[in-house]
Coordinates of N, CA, C and O in Angstrom, one line a residue:
X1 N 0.8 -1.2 0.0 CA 0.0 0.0 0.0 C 0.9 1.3 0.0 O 0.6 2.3 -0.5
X2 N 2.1 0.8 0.8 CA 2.5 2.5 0.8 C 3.7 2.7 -0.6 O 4.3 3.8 -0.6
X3 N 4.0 1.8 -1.4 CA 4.2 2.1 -2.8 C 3.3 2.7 -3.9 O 3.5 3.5 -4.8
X4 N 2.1 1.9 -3.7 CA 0.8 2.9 -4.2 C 0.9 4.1 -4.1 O 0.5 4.8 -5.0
X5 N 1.3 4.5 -2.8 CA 1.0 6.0 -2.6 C 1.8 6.7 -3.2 O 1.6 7.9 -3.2
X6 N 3.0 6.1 -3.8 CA 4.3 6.4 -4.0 C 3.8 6.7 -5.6 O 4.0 7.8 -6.1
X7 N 3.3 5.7 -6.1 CA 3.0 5.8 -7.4 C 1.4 6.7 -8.4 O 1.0 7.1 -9.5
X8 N 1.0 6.7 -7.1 CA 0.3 8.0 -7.4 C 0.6 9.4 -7.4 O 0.2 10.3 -8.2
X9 N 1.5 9.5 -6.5 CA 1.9 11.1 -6.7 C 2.7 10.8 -7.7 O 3.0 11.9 -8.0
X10 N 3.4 9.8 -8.7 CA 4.5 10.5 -10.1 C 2.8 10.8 -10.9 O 2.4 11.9 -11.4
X11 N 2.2 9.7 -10.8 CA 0.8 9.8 -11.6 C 0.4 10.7 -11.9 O 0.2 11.0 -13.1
X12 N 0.1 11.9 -10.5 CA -0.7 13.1 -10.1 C 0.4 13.8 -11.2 O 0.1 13.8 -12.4
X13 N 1.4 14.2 -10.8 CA 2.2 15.3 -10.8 C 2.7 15.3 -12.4 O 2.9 16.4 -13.0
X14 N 2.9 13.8 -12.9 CA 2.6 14.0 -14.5 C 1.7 14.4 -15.6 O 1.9 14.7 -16.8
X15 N 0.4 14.5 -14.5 CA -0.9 14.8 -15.5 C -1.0 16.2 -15.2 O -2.0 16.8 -15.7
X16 N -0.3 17.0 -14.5 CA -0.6 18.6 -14.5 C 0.1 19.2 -15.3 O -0.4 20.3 -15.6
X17 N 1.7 18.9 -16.2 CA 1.7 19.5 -17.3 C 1.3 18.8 -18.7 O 1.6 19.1 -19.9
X18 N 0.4 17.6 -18.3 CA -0.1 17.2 -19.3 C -1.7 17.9 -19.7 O -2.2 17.8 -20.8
X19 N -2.5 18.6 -18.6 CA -3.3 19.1 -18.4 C -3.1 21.0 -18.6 O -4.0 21.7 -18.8
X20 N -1.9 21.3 -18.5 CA -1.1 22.6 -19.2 C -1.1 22.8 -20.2 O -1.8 23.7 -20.6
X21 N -0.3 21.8 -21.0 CA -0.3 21.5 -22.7 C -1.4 21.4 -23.1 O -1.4 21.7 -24.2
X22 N -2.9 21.0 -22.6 CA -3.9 20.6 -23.8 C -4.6 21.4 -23.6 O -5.7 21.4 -24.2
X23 N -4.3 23.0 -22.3 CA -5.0 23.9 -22.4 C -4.5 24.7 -23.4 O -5.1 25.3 -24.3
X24 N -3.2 24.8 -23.2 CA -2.3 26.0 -24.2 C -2.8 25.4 -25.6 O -3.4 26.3 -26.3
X25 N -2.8 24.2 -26.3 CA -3.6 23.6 -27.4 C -4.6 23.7 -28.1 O -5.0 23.8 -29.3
X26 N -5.3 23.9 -26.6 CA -7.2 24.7 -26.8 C -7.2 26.2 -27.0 O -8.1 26.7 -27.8
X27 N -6.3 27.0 -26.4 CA -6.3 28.3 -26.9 C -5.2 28.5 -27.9 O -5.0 29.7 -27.7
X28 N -4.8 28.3 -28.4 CA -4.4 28.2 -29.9 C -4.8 27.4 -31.0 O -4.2 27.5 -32.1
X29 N -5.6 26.7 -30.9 CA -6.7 26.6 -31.2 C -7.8 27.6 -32.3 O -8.2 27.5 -33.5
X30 N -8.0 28.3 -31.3 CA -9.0 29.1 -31.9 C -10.5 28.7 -32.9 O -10.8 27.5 -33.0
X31 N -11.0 29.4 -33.3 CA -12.4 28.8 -33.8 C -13.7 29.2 -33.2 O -14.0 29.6 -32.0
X32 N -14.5 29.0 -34.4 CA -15.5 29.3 -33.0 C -16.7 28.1 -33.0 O -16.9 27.4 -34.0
X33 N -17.4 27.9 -32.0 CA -18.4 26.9 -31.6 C -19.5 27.2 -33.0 O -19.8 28.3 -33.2
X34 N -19.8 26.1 -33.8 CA -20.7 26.3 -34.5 C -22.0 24.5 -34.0 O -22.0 23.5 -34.6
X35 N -22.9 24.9 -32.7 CA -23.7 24.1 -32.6 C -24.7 24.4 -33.4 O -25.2 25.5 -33.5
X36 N -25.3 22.9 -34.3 CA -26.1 23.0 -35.0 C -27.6 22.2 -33.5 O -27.4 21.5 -32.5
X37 N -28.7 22.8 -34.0 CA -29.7 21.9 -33.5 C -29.9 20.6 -33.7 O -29.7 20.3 -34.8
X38 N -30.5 19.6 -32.8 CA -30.4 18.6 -33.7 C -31.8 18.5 -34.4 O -32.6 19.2 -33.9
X39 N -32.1 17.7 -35.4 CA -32.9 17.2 -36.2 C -33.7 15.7 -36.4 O -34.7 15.5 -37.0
X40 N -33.0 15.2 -35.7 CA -33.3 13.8 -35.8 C -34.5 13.6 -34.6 O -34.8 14.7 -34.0
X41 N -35.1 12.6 -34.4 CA -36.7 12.7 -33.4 C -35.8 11.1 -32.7 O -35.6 10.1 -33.4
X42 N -35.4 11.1 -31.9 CA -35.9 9.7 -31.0 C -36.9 9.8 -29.8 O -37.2 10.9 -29.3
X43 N -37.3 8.6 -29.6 CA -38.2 8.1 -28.6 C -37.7 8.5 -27.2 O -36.6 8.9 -26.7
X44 N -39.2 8.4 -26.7 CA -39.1 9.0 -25.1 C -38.3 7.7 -24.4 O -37.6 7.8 -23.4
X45 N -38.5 6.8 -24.9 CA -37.9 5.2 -24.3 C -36.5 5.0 -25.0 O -36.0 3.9 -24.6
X46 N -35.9 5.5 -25.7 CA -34.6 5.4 -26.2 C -34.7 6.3 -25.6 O -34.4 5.9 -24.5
X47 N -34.9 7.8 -25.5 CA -33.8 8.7 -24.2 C -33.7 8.1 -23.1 O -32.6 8.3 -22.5
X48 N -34.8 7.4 -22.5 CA -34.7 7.2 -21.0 C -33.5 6.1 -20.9 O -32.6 6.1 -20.0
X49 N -33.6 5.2 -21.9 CA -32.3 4.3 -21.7 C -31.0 4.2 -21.9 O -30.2 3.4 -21.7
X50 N -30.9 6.0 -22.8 CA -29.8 6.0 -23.1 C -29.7 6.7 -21.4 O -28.6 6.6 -20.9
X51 N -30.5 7.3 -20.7 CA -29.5 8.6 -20.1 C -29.8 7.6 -18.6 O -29.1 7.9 -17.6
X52 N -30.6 6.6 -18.5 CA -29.8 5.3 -17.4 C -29.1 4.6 -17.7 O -28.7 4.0 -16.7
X53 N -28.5 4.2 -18.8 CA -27.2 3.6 -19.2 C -25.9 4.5 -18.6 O -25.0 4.3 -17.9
X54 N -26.3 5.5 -19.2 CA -24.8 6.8 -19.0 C -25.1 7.1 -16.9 O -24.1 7.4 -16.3
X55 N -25.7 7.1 -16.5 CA -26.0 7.0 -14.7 C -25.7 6.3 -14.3 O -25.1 6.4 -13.2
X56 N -26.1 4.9 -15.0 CA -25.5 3.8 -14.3 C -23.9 3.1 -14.4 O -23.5 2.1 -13.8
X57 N -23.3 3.8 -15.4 CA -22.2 3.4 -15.6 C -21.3 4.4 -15.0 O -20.1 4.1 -14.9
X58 N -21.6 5.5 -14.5 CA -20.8 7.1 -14.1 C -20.3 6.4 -12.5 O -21.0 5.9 -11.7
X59 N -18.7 6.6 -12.4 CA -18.5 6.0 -11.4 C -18.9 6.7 -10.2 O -19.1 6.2 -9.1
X60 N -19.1 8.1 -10.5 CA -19.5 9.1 -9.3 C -21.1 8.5 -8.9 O -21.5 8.5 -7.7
X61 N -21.6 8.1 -9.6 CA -23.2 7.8 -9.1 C -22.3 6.1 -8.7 O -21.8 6.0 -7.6
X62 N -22.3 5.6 -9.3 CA -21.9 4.1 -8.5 C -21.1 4.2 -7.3 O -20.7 3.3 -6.7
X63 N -20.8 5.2 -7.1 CA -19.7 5.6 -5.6 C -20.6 6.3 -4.6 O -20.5 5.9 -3.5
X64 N -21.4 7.2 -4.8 CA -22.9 7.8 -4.6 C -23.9 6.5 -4.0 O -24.4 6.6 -2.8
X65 N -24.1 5.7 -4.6 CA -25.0 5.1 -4.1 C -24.5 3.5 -3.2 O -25.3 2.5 -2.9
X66 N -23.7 3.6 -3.1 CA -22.8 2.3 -2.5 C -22.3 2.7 -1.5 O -21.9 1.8 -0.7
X67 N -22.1 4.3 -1.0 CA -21.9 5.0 0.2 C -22.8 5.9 0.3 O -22.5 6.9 1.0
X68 N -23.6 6.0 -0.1 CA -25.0 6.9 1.0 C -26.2 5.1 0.8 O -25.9 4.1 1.6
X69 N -26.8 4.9 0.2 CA -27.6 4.5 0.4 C -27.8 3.3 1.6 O -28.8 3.2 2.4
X70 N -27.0 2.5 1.5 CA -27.2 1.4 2.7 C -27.2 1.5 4.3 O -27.3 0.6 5.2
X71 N -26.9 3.2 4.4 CA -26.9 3.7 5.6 C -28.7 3.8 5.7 O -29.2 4.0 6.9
X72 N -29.5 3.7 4.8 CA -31.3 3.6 5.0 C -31.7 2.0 4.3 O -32.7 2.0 3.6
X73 N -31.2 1.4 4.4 CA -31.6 0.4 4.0 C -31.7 -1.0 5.3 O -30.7 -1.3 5.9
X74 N -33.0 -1.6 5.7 CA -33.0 -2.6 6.5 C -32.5 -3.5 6.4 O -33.2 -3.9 5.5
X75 N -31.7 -4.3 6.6 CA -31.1 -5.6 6.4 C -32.3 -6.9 6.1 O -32.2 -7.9 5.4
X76 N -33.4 -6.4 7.2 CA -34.0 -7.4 7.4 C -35.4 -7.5 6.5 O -36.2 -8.3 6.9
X77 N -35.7 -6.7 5.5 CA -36.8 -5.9 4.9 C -36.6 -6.6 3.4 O -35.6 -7.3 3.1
X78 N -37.4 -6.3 2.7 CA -37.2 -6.9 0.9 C -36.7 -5.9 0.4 O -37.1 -4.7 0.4
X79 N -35.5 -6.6 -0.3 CA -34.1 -5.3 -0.6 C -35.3 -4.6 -1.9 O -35.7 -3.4 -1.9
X80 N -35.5 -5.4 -2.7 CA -36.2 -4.3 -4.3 C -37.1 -3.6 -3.9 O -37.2 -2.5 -4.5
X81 N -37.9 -3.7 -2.8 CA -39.1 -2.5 -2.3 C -38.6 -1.3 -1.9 O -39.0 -0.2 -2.2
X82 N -37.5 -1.7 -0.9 CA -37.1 -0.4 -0.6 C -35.9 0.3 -1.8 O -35.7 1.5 -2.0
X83 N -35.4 -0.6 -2.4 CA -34.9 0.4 -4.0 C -35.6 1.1 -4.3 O -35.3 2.3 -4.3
X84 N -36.8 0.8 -4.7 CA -37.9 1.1 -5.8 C -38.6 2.8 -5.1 O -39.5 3.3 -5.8

């Protein structure tokens, strides 16, 4: 464990001029934002599945719900009711 720690900080400390460089990149760069609207029609059930696919995959919500929620959850109760 305490090599881990060792090897996170070169980790850390490498990605801040690598996080320098792709700003200096972005402003020279230049350009400007040309959003178009979209056009296309999908379904109310293809949005919903796309935008619980992308929630349930986000590690911040799977880290979210694996440290708050079982602090209200009964051990002794039917686990899907109380999800639901």
């Amino acid at each position: 464990m305490a090599t881990m720690g060792y090897w996170f900080d070169w980790v850390r400390f490498a990605g801040v001029p690598y996080l320098v460089w792709l700003g200096i990149k972005l402003f020279r760069a230049g350009g400007a934002l040309e959003a178009k609207p979209r056009t296309d029609a999908a379904s109310a059930a293809k949005m919903m599945a796309h935008a619980w696919l992308v929630t349930a995959l986000n590690p911040k919500s799977l880290t979210f719900f694996v440290a708050f929620l079982p602090q209200f959850l009964d051990p002794h109760a039917d686990f899907l009711n109380q999800m639901a």
